[in-house]
XYZ file of C-alpha atoms in Angstrom:
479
model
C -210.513 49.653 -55.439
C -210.346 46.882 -53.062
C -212.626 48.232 -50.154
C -213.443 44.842 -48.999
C -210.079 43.030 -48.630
C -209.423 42.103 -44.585
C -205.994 42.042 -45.556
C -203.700 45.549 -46.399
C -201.484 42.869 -48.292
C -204.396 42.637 -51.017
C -205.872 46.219 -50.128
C -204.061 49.451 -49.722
C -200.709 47.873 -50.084
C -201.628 45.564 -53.342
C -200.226 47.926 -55.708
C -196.454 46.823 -53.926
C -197.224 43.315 -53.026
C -199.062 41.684 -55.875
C -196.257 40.559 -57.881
C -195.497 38.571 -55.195
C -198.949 36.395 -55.843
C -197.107 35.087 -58.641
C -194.945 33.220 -55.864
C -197.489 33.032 -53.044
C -201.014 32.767 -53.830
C -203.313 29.977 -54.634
C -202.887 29.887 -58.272
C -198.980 29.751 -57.978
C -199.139 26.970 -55.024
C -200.980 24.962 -57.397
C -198.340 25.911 -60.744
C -195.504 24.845 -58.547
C -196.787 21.857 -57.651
C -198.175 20.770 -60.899
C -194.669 21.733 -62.248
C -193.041 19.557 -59.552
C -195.162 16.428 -60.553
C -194.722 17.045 -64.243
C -191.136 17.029 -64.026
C -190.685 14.012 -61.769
C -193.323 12.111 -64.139
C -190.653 13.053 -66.825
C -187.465 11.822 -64.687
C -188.971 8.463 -64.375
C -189.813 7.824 -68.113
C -186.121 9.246 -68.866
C -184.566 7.112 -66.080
C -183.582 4.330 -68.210
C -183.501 1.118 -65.404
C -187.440 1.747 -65.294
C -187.670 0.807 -68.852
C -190.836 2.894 -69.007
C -191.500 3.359 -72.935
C -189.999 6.188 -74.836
C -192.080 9.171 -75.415
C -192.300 11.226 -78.448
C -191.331 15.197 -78.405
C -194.888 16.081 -79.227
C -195.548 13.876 -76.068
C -192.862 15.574 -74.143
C -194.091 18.872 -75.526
C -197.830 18.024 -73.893
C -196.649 17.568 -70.907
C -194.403 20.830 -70.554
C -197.609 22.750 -71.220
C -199.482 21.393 -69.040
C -196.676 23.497 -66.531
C -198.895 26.148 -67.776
C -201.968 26.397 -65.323
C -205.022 28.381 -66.878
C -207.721 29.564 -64.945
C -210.175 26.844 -66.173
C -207.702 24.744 -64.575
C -207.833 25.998 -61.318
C -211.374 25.595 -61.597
C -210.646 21.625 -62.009
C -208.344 21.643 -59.427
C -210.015 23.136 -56.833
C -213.449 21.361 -57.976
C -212.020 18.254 -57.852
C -210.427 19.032 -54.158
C -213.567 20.578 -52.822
C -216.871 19.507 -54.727
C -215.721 16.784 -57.037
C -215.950 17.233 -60.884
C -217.228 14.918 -63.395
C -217.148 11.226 -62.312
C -214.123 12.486 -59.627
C -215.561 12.582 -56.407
C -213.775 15.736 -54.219
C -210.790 14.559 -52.755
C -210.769 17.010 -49.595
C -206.900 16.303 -50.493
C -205.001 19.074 -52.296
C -202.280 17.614 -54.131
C -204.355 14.623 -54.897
C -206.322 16.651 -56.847
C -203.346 17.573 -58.587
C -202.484 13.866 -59.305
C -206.364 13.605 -60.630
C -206.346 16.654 -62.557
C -203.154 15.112 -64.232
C -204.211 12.191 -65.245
C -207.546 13.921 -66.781
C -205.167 15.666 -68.848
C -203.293 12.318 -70.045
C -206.683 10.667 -70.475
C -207.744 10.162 -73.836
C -203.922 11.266 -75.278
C -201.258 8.840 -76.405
C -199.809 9.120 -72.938
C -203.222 7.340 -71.497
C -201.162 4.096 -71.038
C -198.513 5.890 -68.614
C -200.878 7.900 -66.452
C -200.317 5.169 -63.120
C -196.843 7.398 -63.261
C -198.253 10.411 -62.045
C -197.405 10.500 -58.389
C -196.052 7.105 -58.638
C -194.702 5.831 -55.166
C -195.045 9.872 -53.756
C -196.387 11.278 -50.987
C -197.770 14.601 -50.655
C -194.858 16.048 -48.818
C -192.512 14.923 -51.496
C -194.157 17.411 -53.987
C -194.899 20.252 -51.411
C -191.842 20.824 -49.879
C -190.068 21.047 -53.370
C -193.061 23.396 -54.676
C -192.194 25.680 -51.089
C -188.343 25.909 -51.523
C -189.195 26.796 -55.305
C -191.745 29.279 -54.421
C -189.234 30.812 -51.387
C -186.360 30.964 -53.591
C -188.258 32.676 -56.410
C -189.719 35.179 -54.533
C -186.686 35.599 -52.591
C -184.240 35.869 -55.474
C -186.645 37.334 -58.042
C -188.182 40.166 -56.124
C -187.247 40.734 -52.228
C -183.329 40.289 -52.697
C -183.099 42.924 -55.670
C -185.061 45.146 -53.646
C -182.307 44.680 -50.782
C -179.650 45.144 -52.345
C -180.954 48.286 -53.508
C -181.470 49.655 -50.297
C -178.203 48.287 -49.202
C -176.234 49.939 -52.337
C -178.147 53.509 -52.063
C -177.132 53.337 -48.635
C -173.598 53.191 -48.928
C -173.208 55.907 -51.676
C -175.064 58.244 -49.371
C -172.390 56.588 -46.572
C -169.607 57.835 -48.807
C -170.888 61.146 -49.797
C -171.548 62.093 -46.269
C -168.448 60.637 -44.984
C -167.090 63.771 -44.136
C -169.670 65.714 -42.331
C -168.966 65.635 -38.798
C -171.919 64.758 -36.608
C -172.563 64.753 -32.918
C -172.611 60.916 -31.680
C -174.844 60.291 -28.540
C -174.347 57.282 -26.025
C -176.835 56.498 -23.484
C -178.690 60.075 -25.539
C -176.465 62.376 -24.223
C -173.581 63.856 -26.029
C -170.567 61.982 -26.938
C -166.890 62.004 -29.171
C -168.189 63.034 -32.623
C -169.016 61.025 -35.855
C -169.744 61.936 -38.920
C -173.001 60.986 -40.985
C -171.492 58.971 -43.640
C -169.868 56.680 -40.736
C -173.027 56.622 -39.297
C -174.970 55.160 -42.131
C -172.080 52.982 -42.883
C -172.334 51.149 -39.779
C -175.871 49.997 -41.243
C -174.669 49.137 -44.254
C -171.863 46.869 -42.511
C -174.626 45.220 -40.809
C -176.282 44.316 -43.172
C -173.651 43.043 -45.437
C -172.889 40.207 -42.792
C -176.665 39.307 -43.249
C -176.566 39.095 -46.865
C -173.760 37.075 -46.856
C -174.835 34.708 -44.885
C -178.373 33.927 -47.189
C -175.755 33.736 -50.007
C -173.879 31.210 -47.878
C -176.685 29.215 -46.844
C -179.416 26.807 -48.834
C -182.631 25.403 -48.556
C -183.025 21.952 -49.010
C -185.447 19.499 -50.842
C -186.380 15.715 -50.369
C -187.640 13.180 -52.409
C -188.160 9.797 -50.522
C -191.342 8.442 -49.530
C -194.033 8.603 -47.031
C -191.248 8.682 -44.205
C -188.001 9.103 -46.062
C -186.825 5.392 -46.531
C -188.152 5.095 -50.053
C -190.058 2.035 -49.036
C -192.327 1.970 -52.021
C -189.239 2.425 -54.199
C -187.446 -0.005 -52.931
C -190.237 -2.458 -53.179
C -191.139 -2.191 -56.537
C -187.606 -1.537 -57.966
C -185.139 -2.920 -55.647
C -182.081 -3.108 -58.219
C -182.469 1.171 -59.047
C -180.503 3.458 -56.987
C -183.115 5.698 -56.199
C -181.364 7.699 -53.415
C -179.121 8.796 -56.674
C -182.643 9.228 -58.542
C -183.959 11.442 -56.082
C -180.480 13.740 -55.903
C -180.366 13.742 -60.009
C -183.926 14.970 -59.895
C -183.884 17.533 -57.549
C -180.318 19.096 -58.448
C -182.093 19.488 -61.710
C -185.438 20.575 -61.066
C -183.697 23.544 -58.738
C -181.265 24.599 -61.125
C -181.466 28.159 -61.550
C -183.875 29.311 -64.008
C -183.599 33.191 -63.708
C -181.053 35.871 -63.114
C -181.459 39.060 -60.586
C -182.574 41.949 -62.109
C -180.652 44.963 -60.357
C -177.517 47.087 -61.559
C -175.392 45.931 -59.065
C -175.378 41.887 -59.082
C -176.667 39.089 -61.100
C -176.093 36.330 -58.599
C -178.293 34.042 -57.347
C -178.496 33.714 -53.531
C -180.494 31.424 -52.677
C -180.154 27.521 -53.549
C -181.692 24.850 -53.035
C -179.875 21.149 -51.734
C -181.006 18.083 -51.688
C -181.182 16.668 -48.340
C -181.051 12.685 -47.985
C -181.950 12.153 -44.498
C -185.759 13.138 -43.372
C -188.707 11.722 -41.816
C -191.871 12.198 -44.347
C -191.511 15.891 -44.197
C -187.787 17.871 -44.937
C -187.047 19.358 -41.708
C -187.636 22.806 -42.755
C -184.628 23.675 -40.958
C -183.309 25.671 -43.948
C -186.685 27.530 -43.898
C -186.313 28.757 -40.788
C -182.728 29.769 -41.084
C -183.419 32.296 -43.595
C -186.804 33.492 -41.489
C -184.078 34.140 -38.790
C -181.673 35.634 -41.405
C -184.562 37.838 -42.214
C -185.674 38.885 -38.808
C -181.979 40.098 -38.309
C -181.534 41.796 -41.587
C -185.208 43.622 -40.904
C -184.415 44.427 -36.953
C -181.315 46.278 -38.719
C -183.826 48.737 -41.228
C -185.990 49.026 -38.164
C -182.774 50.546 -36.187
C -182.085 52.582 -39.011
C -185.906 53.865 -39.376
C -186.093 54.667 -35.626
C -182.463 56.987 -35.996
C -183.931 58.345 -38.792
C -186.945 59.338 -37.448
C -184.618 60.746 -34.304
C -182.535 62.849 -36.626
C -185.581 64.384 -38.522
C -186.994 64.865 -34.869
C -184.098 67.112 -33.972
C -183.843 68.643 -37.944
C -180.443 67.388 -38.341
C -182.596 65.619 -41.690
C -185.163 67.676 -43.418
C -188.032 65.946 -45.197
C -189.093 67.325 -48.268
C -192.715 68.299 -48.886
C -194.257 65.964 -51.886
C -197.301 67.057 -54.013
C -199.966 67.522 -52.098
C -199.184 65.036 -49.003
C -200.458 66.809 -45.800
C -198.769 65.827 -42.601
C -201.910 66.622 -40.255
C -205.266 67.551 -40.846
C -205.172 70.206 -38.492
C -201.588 71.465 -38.249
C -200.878 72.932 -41.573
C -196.833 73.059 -41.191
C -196.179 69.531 -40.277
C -194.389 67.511 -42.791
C -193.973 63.585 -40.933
C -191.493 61.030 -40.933
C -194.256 58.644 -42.141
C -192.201 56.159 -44.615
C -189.927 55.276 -41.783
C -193.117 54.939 -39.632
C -194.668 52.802 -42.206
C -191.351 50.913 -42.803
C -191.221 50.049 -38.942
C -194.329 48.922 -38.497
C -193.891 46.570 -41.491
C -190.869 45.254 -40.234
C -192.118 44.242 -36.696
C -195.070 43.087 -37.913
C -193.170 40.636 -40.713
C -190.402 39.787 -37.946
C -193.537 38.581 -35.894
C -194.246 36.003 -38.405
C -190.716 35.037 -39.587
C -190.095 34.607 -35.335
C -192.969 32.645 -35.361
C -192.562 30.326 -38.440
C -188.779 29.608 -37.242
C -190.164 28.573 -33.972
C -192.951 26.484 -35.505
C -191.645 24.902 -38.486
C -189.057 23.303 -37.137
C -191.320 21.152 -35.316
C -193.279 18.258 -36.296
C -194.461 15.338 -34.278
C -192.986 11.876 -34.676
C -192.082 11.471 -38.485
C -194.874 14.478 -39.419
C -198.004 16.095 -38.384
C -200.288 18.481 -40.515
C -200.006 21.777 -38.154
C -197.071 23.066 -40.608
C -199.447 22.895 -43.681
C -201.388 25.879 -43.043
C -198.262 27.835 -41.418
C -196.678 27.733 -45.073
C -199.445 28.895 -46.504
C -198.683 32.565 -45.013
C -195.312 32.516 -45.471
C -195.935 35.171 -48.453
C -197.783 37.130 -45.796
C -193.810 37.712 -44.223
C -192.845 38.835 -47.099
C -195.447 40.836 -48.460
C -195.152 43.042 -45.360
C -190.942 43.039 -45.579
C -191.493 44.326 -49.474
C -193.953 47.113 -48.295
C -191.207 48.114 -45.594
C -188.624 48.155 -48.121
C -190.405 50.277 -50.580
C -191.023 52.584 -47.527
C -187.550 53.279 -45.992
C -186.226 53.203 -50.016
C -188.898 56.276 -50.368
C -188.200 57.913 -46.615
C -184.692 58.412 -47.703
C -185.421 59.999 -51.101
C -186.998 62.426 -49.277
C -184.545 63.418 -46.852
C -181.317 65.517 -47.133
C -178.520 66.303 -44.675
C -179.226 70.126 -42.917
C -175.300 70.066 -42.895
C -175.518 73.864 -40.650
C -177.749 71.754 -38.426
C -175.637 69.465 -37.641
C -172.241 71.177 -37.264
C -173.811 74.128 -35.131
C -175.224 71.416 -33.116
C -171.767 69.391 -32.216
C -170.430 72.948 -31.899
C -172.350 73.529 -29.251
C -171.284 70.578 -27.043
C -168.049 71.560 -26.808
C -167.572 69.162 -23.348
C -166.939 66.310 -26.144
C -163.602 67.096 -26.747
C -162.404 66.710 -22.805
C -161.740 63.017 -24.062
C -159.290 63.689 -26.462
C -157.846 66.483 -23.658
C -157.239 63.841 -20.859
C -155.929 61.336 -23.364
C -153.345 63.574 -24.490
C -152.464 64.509 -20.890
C -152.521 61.285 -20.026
C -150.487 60.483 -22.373
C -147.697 63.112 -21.286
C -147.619 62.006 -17.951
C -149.842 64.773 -16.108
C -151.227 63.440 -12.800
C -155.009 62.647 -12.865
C -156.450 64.649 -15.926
C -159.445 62.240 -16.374
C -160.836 63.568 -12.678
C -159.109 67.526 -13.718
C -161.501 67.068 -16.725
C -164.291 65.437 -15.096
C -164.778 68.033 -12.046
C -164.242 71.013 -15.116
C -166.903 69.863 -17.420
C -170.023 66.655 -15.708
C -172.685 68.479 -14.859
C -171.494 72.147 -16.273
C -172.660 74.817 -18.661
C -168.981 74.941 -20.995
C -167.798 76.644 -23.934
C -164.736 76.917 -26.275
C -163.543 79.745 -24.614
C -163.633 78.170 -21.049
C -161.833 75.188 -22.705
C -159.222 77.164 -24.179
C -158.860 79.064 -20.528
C -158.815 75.515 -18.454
C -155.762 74.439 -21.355
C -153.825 77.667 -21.057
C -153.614 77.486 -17.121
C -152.198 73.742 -17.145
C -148.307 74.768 -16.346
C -147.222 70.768 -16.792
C -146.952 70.510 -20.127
C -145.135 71.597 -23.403
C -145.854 74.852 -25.594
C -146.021 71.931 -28.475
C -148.683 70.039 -26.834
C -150.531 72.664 -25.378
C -150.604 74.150 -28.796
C -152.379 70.699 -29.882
C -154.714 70.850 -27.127
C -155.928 74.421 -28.150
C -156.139 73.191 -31.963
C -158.823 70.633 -31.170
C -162.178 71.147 -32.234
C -165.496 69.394 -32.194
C -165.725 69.206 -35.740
C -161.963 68.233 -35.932
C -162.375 65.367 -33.256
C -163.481 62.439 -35.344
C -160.833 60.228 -35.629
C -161.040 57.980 -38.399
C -164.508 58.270 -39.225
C -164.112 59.292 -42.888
C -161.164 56.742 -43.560
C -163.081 53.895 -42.368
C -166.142 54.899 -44.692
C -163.692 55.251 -47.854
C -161.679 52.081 -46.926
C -165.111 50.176 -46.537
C -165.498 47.210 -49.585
C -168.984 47.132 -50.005
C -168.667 44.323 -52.483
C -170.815 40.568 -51.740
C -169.546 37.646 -52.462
């Protein structure tokens, strides 16, 4: 039990979030980094106009596993950075005690003479803002998109299976021409297709140039290497894709990560906050869908299921509550607060940087923690709930005024004089029925047995125009 976390993230909701502190904790922050510096220590011995010596696969092979941070070396890392550890006084510098805790590995190994090449001509920001986009994109592809796309797929195959119930529509809350339930959903599902899209269609990027992006100590040491080319090389490699979605219905990739040339010291975090914003969107869009929910269960057009032993209300034994789409809402807002926030902040820095993004970053998994409990909850809110299908018919049945639009259009339509205001005076405001309908189309002396006959054929649940088609027609296929 975790009685003492301040945090939900790491208490109540830990059993969802915690795979995500393989992408957003401490101990991955410091992996991804480490990883990061490893690799770019690698580029330059392979990068053959540095002439650095050749290294031997058993050489090669130490410094791969070094990629693979223990917890005794967090324990260095963090001791160097805060208290100091052996003859390393603490840096009070975080990725400096990377570079130190580096070099402690190389010391006393073969690879003793090369350590000066750990973090050679870097600064900080150069390894952090690869180790973020890494991080993001992991988490992103490896655990919150195959999560979406579940929700997204579930949804539209309970779109199509519904697509034929017809459903009252409301505008403004009141009454309005009908739906049906499967269009309904689908319109969500539409939604957030254009959202999904657009992460597929959009990056984040990466830079890899110097205290403030001219490559100055490059250039100075090595003027004849193209290092503008060494830096692209590097980082198109280091962010290749490594993994592959896990989910039924895609194994795309989609987020990627660019390398981006022109920077001050820090990249721009502009593609950051793109996909915050694309996130805020695609989240506003489940909140919608959790508040209509909630609305329909309100007025028992959906039923909720009873589960176990899950009471609704400790005094009102009958009560069975909307409480995943509840959950899922307040999730949402409460991520959308922070993905607002870091799109607003991050793309911010003053002059060519400032330090107020670095601790901003560090709750980026916070975002996201919340977004995965929210998905898990609106994913669970629908298994629970079916379609009271008597409900729902009786209940456009009995707002039989909904049909006076197709009336007037038809009339309209066959020249009668002013049915809109014949309708309007016949129905605003008025207790009607099918019968009074049928009365009001009967004494209308303008118009053809054929037409008239039409009138008197429309129904409620026949007046939904193309509701189903557009449902059945819909590709819900990405990319």
């Amino acid at each position: 039990m975790h009685m003492h976390n301040i945090s939900p993230i790491d208490g109540k909701y830990k059993k969802t979030t915690s795979i995500l502190s393989n992408y957003f904790s401490e101990k991955a922050l410091i992996y991804y980094r480490v990883y990061v510096e490893i690799n770019y220590f690698l580029s330059l011995i392979d990068e053959e106009t540095l002439k650095i010596r050749k290294i031997s696969n058993i050489e090669r092979e130490f410094l791969v596993s070094i990629c693979n941070v223990t917890d005794e070396d967090l324990r260095i890392v963090k001791s160097i950075e805060t208290t100091g550890y052996n003859d390393i006084k603490a840096t009070n510098h975080d990725v400096k005690a990377i570079e130190y805790f580096i070099k402690l590995k190389l010391k006393d190994t073969s690879l003793s003479d090369l350590k000066e090449f750990v973090h050679f001509c870097l600064t900080s920001e150069d390894i952090n803002n690869i180790a973020y986009s890494l991080m993001i994109r992991d988490a992103f592809n490896n655990i919150i998109y195959p999560e979406l796309i579940e929700i997204y797929h579930e949804l539209y195959e309970r779109a199509y299976d519904k697509r034929d119930i017809p459903m009252l529509a409301r505008t403004h809350g009141q009454p309005a021409s009908p739906t049906t339930v499967g269009k309904e959903l689908l319109v969500f599902v539409e939604r957030l297709k254009k959202e999904i899209t657009n992460i597929f269609n959009s990056s984040l990027y990466a830079k890899l140039n110097g205290a403030t992006g001219n490559y100055n100590s490059f250039n100075v040491v090595l003027p004849d290497v193209d290092w503008i080319k060494f830096s692209r090389n590097f980082i198109e490699k280091i962010c290749e894709k490594t993994t592959e979605v896990s989910t039924k219905y895609s194994t795309k990739l989609p987020i990627k990560i660019k390398f981006n040339a022109v920077t001050t010291q820090i990249e721009n975090h502009d593609g950051l906050c793109s996909l915050f914003d694309n996130m805020k969107r695609i989240n506003n869009i489940l909140v919608d869908l959790a508040q209509d929910a909630w609305r329909y269960i309100s007025d028992g057009w959906l039923v909720l299921t009873k589960t176990g032993g899950e009471v609704g209300s400790s005094t009102m034994p009958h009560k069975i509550n909307p409480i995943d789409f509840e959950n899922a809402e307040g999730n949402f807002l409460l991520s959308n607060a922070l993905f607002e926030f870091f799109s607003r902040k991050l793309s911010i820095s003053r002059l060519q940087r400032d330090l107020s993004d670095s601790t901003v970053l560090r709750n980026i998994g916070v975002a996201f923690a919340h977004t995965l409990v929210a998905y898990k909850s609106i994913r669970r809110g629908f298994l629970k709930v079916g379609v009271n299908e008597k409900k729902v018919i009786d209940e456009l049945n009995s707002s039989p005024e909904v049909i006076t639009e197709a009336l007037q259009t038809i009339l309209r339509f066959k020249g009668l004089d002013s049915p809109y205001e014949m309708l309007k005076s016949f129905s605003q405001g008025k207790e009607i029925n099918m019968e009074k309908i049928r009365e009001l189309i009967s004494s209308i002396e303008k118009i053809d047995t054929e037409t008239k006959m039409k009138l008197l054929d429309i129904t409620p649940s026949s007046y939904i125009g193309l509701a189903s088609k557009i449902v059945k027609e819909f590709d819900p296929k990405i990319n």
